[in-house]
PDB file of C-alpha atoms in Angstrom:
ATOM      1  CA  MET A   1       0.000   0.000   0.000  1.00  0.00           C
ATOM      2  CA  ALA A   2       2.845   2.422   0.721  1.00  0.00           C
ATOM      3  CA  THR A   3       3.784   2.708  -2.935  1.00  0.00           C
ATOM      4  CA  ARG A   4       0.209   3.235  -4.126  1.00  0.00           C
ATOM      5  CA  PHE A   5      -1.109   5.366  -1.270  1.00  0.00           C
ATOM      6  CA  MET A   6      -0.897   8.678  -3.110  1.00  0.00           C
ATOM      7  CA  THR A   7      -2.786   7.281  -6.099  1.00  0.00           C
ATOM      8  CA  ASP A   8      -5.323   5.143  -4.282  1.00  0.00           C
ATOM      9  CA  PRO A   9      -8.383   7.192  -3.265  1.00  0.00           C
ATOM     10  CA  HIS A  10      -9.730   4.341  -1.136  1.00  0.00           C
ATOM     11  CA  ALA A  11      -6.475   4.114   0.829  1.00  0.00           C
ATOM     12  CA  MET A  12      -6.500   7.891   1.224  1.00  0.00           C
ATOM     13  CA  ARG A  13     -10.051   7.788   2.598  1.00  0.00           C
ATOM     14  CA  ASP A  14      -9.148   4.924   4.935  1.00  0.00           C
ATOM     15  CA  MET A  15      -6.236   6.961   6.282  1.00  0.00           C
ATOM     16  CA  ALA A  16      -8.511  10.009   6.607  1.00  0.00           C
ATOM     17  CA  ALA A  17     -10.876   7.934   8.733  1.00  0.00           C
ATOM     18  CA  ARG A  18      -7.952   6.891  10.943  1.00  0.00           C
ATOM     19  CA  PHE A  19      -6.949  10.510  11.479  1.00  0.00           C
ATOM     20  CA  ALA A  20     -10.561  11.401  12.317  1.00  0.00           C
ATOM     21  CA  ALA A  21     -10.709   8.528  14.826  1.00  0.00           C
ATOM     22  CA  HIS A  22      -7.473   9.710  16.434  1.00  0.00           C
ATOM     23  CA  ALA A  23      -8.935  13.212  16.678  1.00  0.00           C
ATOM     24  CA  ASP A  24     -11.977  11.811  18.473  1.00  0.00           C
ATOM     25  CA  ALA A  25      -9.744   9.848  20.864  1.00  0.00           C
ATOM     26  CA  VAL A  26      -7.611  12.897  21.691  1.00  0.00           C
ATOM     27  CA  GLU A  27     -10.719  15.008  22.214  1.00  0.00           C
ATOM     28  CA  GLY A  28     -12.189  12.394  24.561  1.00  0.00           C
ATOM     29  CA  ALA A  29      -8.955  12.239  26.554  1.00  0.00           C
ATOM     30  CA  SER A  30      -8.930  16.019  26.822  1.00  0.00           C
ATOM     31  CA  VAL A  31     -12.479  16.114  28.161  1.00  0.00           C
ATOM     32  CA  ARG A  32     -11.694  13.402  30.728  1.00  0.00           C
ATOM     33  CA  MET A  33      -8.528  15.222  31.777  1.00  0.00           C
ATOM     34  CA  MET A  34     -10.392  18.503  32.301  1.00  0.00           C
ATOM     35  CA  ALA A  35     -13.111  16.760  34.322  1.00  0.00           C
ATOM     36  CA  SER A  36     -10.455  15.103  36.474  1.00  0.00           C
ATOM     37  CA  ALA A  37      -8.657  18.416  37.009  1.00  0.00           C
ATOM     38  CA  GLN A  38     -11.888  20.069  38.075  1.00  0.00           C
ATOM     39  CA  ASP A  39     -12.568  17.216  40.507  1.00  0.00           C
ATOM     40  CA  ILE A  40      -9.108  17.640  42.018  1.00  0.00           C
ATOM     41  CA  SER A  41      -9.414  21.404  42.346  1.00  0.00           C
ATOM     42  CA  GLY A  42     -12.833  20.993  43.907  1.00  0.00           C
ATOM     43  CA  ALA A  43     -11.491  18.539  46.495  1.00  0.00           C
ATOM     44  CA  GLY A  44     -10.142  21.124  48.878  1.00  0.00           C
ATOM     45  CA  TRP A  45      -7.581  22.885  46.738  1.00  0.00           C
ATOM     46  CA  SER A  46      -7.733  26.632  46.971  1.00  0.00           C
ATOM     47  CA  GLY A  47      -5.748  29.746  46.329  1.00  0.00           C
ATOM     48  CA  LEU A  48      -2.596  29.591  44.242  1.00  0.00           C
ATOM     49  CA  ALA A  49      -2.540  25.771  44.057  1.00  0.00           C
ATOM     50  CA  GLN A  50      -6.035  25.662  42.576  1.00  0.00           C
ATOM     51  CA  ALA A  51      -5.366  28.543  40.174  1.00  0.00           C
ATOM     52  CA  THR A  52      -2.083  27.007  39.015  1.00  0.00           C
ATOM     53  CA  SER A  53      -3.675  23.607  38.482  1.00  0.00           C
ATOM     54  CA  LEU A  54      -6.563  25.047  36.491  1.00  0.00           C
ATOM     55  CA  ASP A  55      -4.193  27.217  34.432  1.00  0.00           C
ATOM     56  CA  THR A  56      -2.007  24.223  33.603  1.00  0.00           C
ATOM     57  CA  MET A  57      -5.019  22.125  32.664  1.00  0.00           C
ATOM     58  CA  GLY A  58      -6.346  24.968  30.523  1.00  0.00           C
ATOM     59  CA  GLN A  59      -3.052  25.115  28.643  1.00  0.00           C
ATOM     60  CA  MET A  60      -3.077  21.356  28.137  1.00  0.00           C
ATOM     61  CA  HIS A  61      -6.674  21.506  26.954  1.00  0.00           C
ATOM     62  CA  GLN A  62      -5.706  24.163  24.382  1.00  0.00           C
ATOM     63  CA  ALA A  63      -2.773  22.028  23.235  1.00  0.00           C
ATOM     64  CA  PHE A  64      -5.096  19.039  22.807  1.00  0.00           C
ATOM     65  CA  ARG A  65      -7.535  21.285  20.923  1.00  0.00           C
ATOM     66  CA  ASN A  66      -4.735  22.266  18.539  1.00  0.00           C
ATOM     67  CA  ILE A  67      -3.866  18.603  17.978  1.00  0.00           C
ATOM     68  CA  VAL A  68      -7.520  17.733  17.333  1.00  0.00           C
ATOM     69  CA  ASN A  69      -7.811  20.578  14.822  1.00  0.00           C
ATOM     70  CA  MET A  70      -4.660  19.454  12.997  1.00  0.00           C
ATOM     71  CA  LEU A  71      -5.871  15.854  12.843  1.00  0.00           C
ATOM     72  CA  HIS A  72      -9.196  17.009  11.395  1.00  0.00           C
ATOM     73  CA  GLU A  73      -7.369  19.180   8.855  1.00  0.00           C
ATOM     74  CA  VAL A  74      -5.269  16.207   7.731  1.00  0.00           C
ATOM     75  CA  SER A  75      -8.376  14.028   7.523  1.00  0.00           C
ATOM     76  CA  GLY A  76     -10.244  16.629   5.502  1.00  0.00           C
ATOM     77  CA  GLY A  77      -7.252  17.179   3.230  1.00  0.00           C
ATOM     78  CA  LEU A  78      -6.927  13.472   2.485  1.00  0.00           C
ATOM     79  CA  ASN A  79     -10.637  13.244   1.666  1.00  0.00           C
ATOM     80  CA  ARG A  80     -10.417  16.306  -0.607  1.00  0.00           C
ATOM     81  CA  ASP A  81      -7.315  14.958  -2.328  1.00  0.00           C
ATOM     82  CA  ALA A  82      -8.981  11.589  -2.913  1.00  0.00           C
ATOM     83  CA  GLN A  83     -11.986  13.338  -4.446  1.00  0.00           C
ATOM     84  CA  ASN A  84      -9.761  15.544  -6.627  1.00  0.00           C
ATOM     85  CA  TYR A  85      -7.732  12.551  -7.757  1.00  0.00           C
ATOM     86  CA  GLU A  86     -10.877  10.672  -8.780  1.00  0.00           C
ATOM     87  CA  GLN A  87     -12.192  13.705 -10.650  1.00  0.00           C
ATOM     88  CA  GLN A  88      -8.897  14.138 -12.500  1.00  0.00           C
ATOM     89  CA  GLU A  89      -8.825  10.442 -13.352  1.00  0.00           C
ATOM     90  CA  GLN A  90     -12.357  10.676 -14.746  1.00  0.00           C
ATOM     91  CA  THR A  91     -11.474  13.770 -16.774  1.00  0.00           C
ATOM     92  CA  SER A  92      -8.354  12.064 -18.146  1.00  0.00           C
ATOM     93  CA  ARG A  93     -10.344   8.974 -19.128  1.00  0.00           C
ATOM     94  CA  GLN A  94     -12.902  11.114 -20.949  1.00  0.00           C
ATOM     95  CA  ILE A  95     -10.197  13.015 -22.820  1.00  0.00           C
ATOM     96  CA  LEU A  96      -8.368   9.832 -23.791  1.00  0.00           C
ATOM     97  CA  SER A  97     -11.538   8.087 -24.930  1.00  0.00           C
ATOM     98  CA  SER A  98     -12.565  10.896 -27.279  1.00  0.00           C
TER      99      SER A  98
END
């Protein structure tokens, strides 16, 4: 598959689905992490410790958000490229058959 990946729309779509699934997994982990952080900060933490913990978790959440967005961009790009490749193949076939 490695040699044909860039010319195989089905393989491109399969890989796009993998990237989308990874994005969903990262997003789920981020949500669980934030919920856990809020549970910890609500369990008696206060003042600077609570603020620092929430700030750190907020930064991690933003980092996860960036990763999720990049994974979705890659997934969308692979799907678009597969569609474009198929359209170009169809156009080429029509030109060659005329």
